[in-house]
Short mmCIF file of C-alpha atoms in Angstrom, two decimals:
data_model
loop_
_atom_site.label_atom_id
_atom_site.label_comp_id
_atom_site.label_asym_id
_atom_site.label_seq_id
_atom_site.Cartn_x
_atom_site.Cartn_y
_atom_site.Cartn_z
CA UNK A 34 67.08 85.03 91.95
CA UNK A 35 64.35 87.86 92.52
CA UNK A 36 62.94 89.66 90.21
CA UNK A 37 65.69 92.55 90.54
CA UNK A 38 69.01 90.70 91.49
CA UNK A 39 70.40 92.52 94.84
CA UNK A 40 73.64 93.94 94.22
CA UNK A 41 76.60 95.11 96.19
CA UNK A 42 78.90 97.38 94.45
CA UNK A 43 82.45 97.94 96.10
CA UNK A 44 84.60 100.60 94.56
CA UNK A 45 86.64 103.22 96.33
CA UNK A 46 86.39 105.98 93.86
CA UNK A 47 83.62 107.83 94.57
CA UNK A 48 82.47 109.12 91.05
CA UNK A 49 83.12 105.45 89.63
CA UNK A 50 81.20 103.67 92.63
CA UNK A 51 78.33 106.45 92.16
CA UNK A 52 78.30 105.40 88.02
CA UNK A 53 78.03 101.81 88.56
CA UNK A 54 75.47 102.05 90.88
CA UNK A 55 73.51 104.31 88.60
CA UNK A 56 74.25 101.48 85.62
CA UNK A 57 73.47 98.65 87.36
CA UNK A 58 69.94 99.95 88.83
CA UNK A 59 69.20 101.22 85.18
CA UNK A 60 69.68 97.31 83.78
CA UNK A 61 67.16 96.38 86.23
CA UNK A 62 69.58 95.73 89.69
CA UNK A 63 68.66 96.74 93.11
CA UNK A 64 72.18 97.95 94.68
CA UNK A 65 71.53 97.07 98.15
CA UNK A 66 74.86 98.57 99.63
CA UNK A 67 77.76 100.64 97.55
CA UNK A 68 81.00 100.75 99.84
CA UNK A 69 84.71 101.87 99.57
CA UNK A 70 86.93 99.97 101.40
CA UNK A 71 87.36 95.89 102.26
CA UNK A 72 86.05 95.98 105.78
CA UNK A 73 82.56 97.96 104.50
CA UNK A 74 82.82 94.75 101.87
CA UNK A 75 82.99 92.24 104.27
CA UNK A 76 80.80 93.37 106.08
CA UNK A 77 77.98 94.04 103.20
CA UNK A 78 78.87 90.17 101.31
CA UNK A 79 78.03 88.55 104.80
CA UNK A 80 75.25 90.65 105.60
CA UNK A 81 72.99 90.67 102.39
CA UNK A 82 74.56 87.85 100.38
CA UNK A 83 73.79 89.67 97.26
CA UNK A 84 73.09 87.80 93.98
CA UNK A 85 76.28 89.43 92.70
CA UNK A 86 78.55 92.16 93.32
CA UNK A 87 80.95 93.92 91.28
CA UNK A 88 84.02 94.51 93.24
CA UNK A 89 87.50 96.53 92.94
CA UNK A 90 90.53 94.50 93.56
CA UNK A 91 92.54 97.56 95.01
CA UNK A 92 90.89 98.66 97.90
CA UNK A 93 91.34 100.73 100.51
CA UNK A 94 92.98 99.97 103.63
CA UNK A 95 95.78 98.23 101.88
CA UNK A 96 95.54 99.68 98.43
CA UNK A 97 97.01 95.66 97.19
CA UNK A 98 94.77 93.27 96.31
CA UNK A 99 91.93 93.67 99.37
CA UNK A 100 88.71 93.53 97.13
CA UNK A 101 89.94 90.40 95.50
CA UNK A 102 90.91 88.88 99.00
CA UNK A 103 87.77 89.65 100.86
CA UNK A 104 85.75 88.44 98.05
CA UNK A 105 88.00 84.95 98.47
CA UNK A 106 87.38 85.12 102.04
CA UNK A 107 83.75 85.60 101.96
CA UNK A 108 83.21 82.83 99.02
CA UNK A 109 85.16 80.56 101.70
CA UNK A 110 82.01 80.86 104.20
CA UNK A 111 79.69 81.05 101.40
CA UNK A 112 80.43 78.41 98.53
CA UNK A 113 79.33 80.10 94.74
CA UNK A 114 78.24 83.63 96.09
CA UNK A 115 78.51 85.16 92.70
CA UNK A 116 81.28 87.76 92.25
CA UNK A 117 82.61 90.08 89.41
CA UNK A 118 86.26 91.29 90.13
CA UNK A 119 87.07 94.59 88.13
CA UNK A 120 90.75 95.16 87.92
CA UNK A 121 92.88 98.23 85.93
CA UNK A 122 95.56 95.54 84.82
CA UNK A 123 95.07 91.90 83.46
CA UNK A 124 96.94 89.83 86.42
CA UNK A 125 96.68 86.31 85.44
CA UNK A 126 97.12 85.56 89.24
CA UNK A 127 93.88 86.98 90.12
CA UNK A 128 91.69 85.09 87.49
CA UNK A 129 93.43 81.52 88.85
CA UNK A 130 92.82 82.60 92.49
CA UNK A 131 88.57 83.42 91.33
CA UNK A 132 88.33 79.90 90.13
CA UNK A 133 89.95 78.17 92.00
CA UNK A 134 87.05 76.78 94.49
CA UNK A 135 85.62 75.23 91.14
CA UNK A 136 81.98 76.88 91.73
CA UNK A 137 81.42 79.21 88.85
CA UNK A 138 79.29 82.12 89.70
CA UNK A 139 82.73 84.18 89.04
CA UNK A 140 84.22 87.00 86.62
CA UNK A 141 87.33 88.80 86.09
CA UNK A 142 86.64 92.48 83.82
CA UNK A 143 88.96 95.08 82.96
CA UNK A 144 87.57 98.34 84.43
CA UNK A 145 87.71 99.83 81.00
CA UNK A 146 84.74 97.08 80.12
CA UNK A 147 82.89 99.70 82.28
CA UNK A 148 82.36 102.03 79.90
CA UNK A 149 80.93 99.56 77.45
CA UNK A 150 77.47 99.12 79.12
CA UNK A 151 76.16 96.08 77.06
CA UNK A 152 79.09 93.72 77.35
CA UNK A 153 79.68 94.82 80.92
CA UNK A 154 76.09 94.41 82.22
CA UNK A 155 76.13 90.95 80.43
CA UNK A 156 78.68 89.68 82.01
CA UNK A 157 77.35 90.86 85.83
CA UNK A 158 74.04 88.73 84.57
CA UNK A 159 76.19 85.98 83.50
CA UNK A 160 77.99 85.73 86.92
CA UNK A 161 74.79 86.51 88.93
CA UNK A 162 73.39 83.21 86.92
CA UNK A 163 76.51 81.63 88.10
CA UNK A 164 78.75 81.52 85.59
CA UNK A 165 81.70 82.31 84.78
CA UNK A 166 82.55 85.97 82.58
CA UNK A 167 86.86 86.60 81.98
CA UNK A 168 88.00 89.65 80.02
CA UNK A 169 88.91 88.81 76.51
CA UNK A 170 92.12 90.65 77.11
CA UNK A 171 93.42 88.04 80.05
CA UNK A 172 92.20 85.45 77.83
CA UNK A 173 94.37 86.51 74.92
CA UNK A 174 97.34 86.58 77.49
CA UNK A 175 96.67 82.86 78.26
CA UNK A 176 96.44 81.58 74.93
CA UNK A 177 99.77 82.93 73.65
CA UNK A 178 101.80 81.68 76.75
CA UNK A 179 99.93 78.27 78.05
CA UNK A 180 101.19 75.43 75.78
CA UNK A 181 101.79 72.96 78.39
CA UNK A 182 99.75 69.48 78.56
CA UNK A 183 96.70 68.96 78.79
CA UNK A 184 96.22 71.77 76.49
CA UNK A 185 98.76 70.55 73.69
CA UNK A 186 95.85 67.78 72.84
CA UNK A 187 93.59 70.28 71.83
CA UNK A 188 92.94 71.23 67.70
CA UNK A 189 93.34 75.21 67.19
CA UNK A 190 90.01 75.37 66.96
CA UNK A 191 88.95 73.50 70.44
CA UNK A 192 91.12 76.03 72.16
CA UNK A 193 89.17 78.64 70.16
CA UNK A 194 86.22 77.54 71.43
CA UNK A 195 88.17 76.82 74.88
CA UNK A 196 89.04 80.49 75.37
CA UNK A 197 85.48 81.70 74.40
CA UNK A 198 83.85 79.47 77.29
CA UNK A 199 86.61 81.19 79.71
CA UNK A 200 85.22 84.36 78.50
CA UNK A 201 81.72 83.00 80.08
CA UNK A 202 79.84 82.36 76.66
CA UNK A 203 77.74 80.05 75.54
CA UNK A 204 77.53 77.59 73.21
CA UNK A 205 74.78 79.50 71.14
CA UNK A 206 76.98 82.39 71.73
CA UNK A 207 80.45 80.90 70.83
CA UNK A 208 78.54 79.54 67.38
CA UNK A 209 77.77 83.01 66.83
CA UNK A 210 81.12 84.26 67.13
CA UNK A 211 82.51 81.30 65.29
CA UNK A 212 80.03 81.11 62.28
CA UNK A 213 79.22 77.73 62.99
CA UNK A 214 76.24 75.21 64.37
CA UNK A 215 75.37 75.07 67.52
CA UNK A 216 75.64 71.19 67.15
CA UNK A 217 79.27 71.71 65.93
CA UNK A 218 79.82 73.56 69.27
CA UNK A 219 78.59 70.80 71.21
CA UNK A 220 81.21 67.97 69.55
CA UNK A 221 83.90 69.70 70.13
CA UNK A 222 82.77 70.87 73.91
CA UNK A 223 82.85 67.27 74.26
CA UNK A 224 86.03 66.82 72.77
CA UNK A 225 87.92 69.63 75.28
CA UNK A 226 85.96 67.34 78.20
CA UNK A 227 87.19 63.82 76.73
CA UNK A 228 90.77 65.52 76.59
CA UNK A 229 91.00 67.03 79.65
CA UNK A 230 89.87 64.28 81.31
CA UNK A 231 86.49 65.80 82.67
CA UNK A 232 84.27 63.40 83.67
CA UNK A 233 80.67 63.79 82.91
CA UNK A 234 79.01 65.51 85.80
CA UNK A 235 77.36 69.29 86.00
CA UNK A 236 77.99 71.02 82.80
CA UNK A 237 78.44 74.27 84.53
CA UNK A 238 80.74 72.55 87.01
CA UNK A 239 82.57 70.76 83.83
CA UNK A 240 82.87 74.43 81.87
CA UNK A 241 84.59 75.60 85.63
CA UNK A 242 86.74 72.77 85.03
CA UNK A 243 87.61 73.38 81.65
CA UNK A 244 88.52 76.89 82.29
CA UNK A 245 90.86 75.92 85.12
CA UNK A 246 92.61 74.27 82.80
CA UNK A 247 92.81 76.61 80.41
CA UNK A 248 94.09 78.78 83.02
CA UNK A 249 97.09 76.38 83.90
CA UNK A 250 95.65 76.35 87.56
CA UNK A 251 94.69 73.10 88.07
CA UNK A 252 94.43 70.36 85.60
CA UNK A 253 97.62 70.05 84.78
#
């Protein structure tokens, strides 16, 4: 990654796409192209393969779900290029369909987390450093209504620290959070792997794992 990641913002509110692009250069991002509508998206994701963008799922022409399936489109011709979906609703849906390649390099905000400029800039870094960065709120969702197997195996507190590595933390951040070791962090990372059967491999690629789990999308 350069010096100043190159960014592509796609919003198709004007004001909103003209704030983020004023955030995002003031943390130290080079917005190569701001657009408003999926084809202008397309067309900027294949063209500069920025190290992250920060897209709108409701886009213009279709007003559905065009920024999310461009992005999905896009990823398809280029494996992990980092994106960070902003959405006005939590839609489970949309957070399985981001992970479901398995590459990291993939977030899922609220467009409210906008308007807190630390936590939202952190999680655009985290994604452009390809990993992962979903909204507490869709996280919250998850945990009260995903009791199925494989997750059943897991102590309260390894789906505590479960649903903090969906959010995209680490494990000096979850111990943090938690009050706890870093080491302690670590055993029972291990333990969510051992019980979700995830082999030893990548550990970014195991945390992807781990997440789709969590998110009832794949390892069950």
């Amino acid at each position: 990654m350069s010096a100043r990641p190159r960014c592509v913002v796609a919003e198709d509110q004007y004001l909103l796409r003209d704030g983020l692009t004023h955030l995002l250069t003031a943390h130290g991002f080079d917005v190569v192209e701001a657009v408003g509508t999926g084809p202008e998206l397309e067309r900027a994701l294949r063209s500069h393969r920025p190290d992250v963008s920060v897209v709108d799922v409701r886009m213009p022409p279709t007003l559905t779900d065009e920024g999310l399936q461009v992005s999905l489109a896009v990823r398809r011709d280029i494996p992990g290029l980092p994106i960070l979906v902003l959405s006005q609703h939590v839609e489970q849906l949309y957070a399985r369909e981001l992970l479901a390649d398995g590459a990291g390099a993939i977030g899922y905000l609220l467009k409210d987390r906008v308007f807190n400029a630390d936590q939202f800039i952190d999680a655009v870094r985290r994604v452009a450093g390809g990993g992962t960065a979903m909204d507490p709120e869709v996280i919250a969702k998850l945990v009260a209504g995903n009791a199925s197997d494989p997750l059943a195996a897991l102590t309260p507190r390894e789906r505590e620290v479960l649903g903090l590595m969906a959010e995209g933390c680490s494990n000096a951040a979850i111990a943090g959070r938690l009050h706890f070791s870093e080491g302690a962090v670590g055993k029972h990372t291990a333990n969510i792997f051992a019980k979700l059967g995830i082999v030893a491999s990548d550990d970014t690629n195991r945390r992807v794992l781990a997440v789709l789990a969590y998110l009832g999308s794949g390892g069950s």
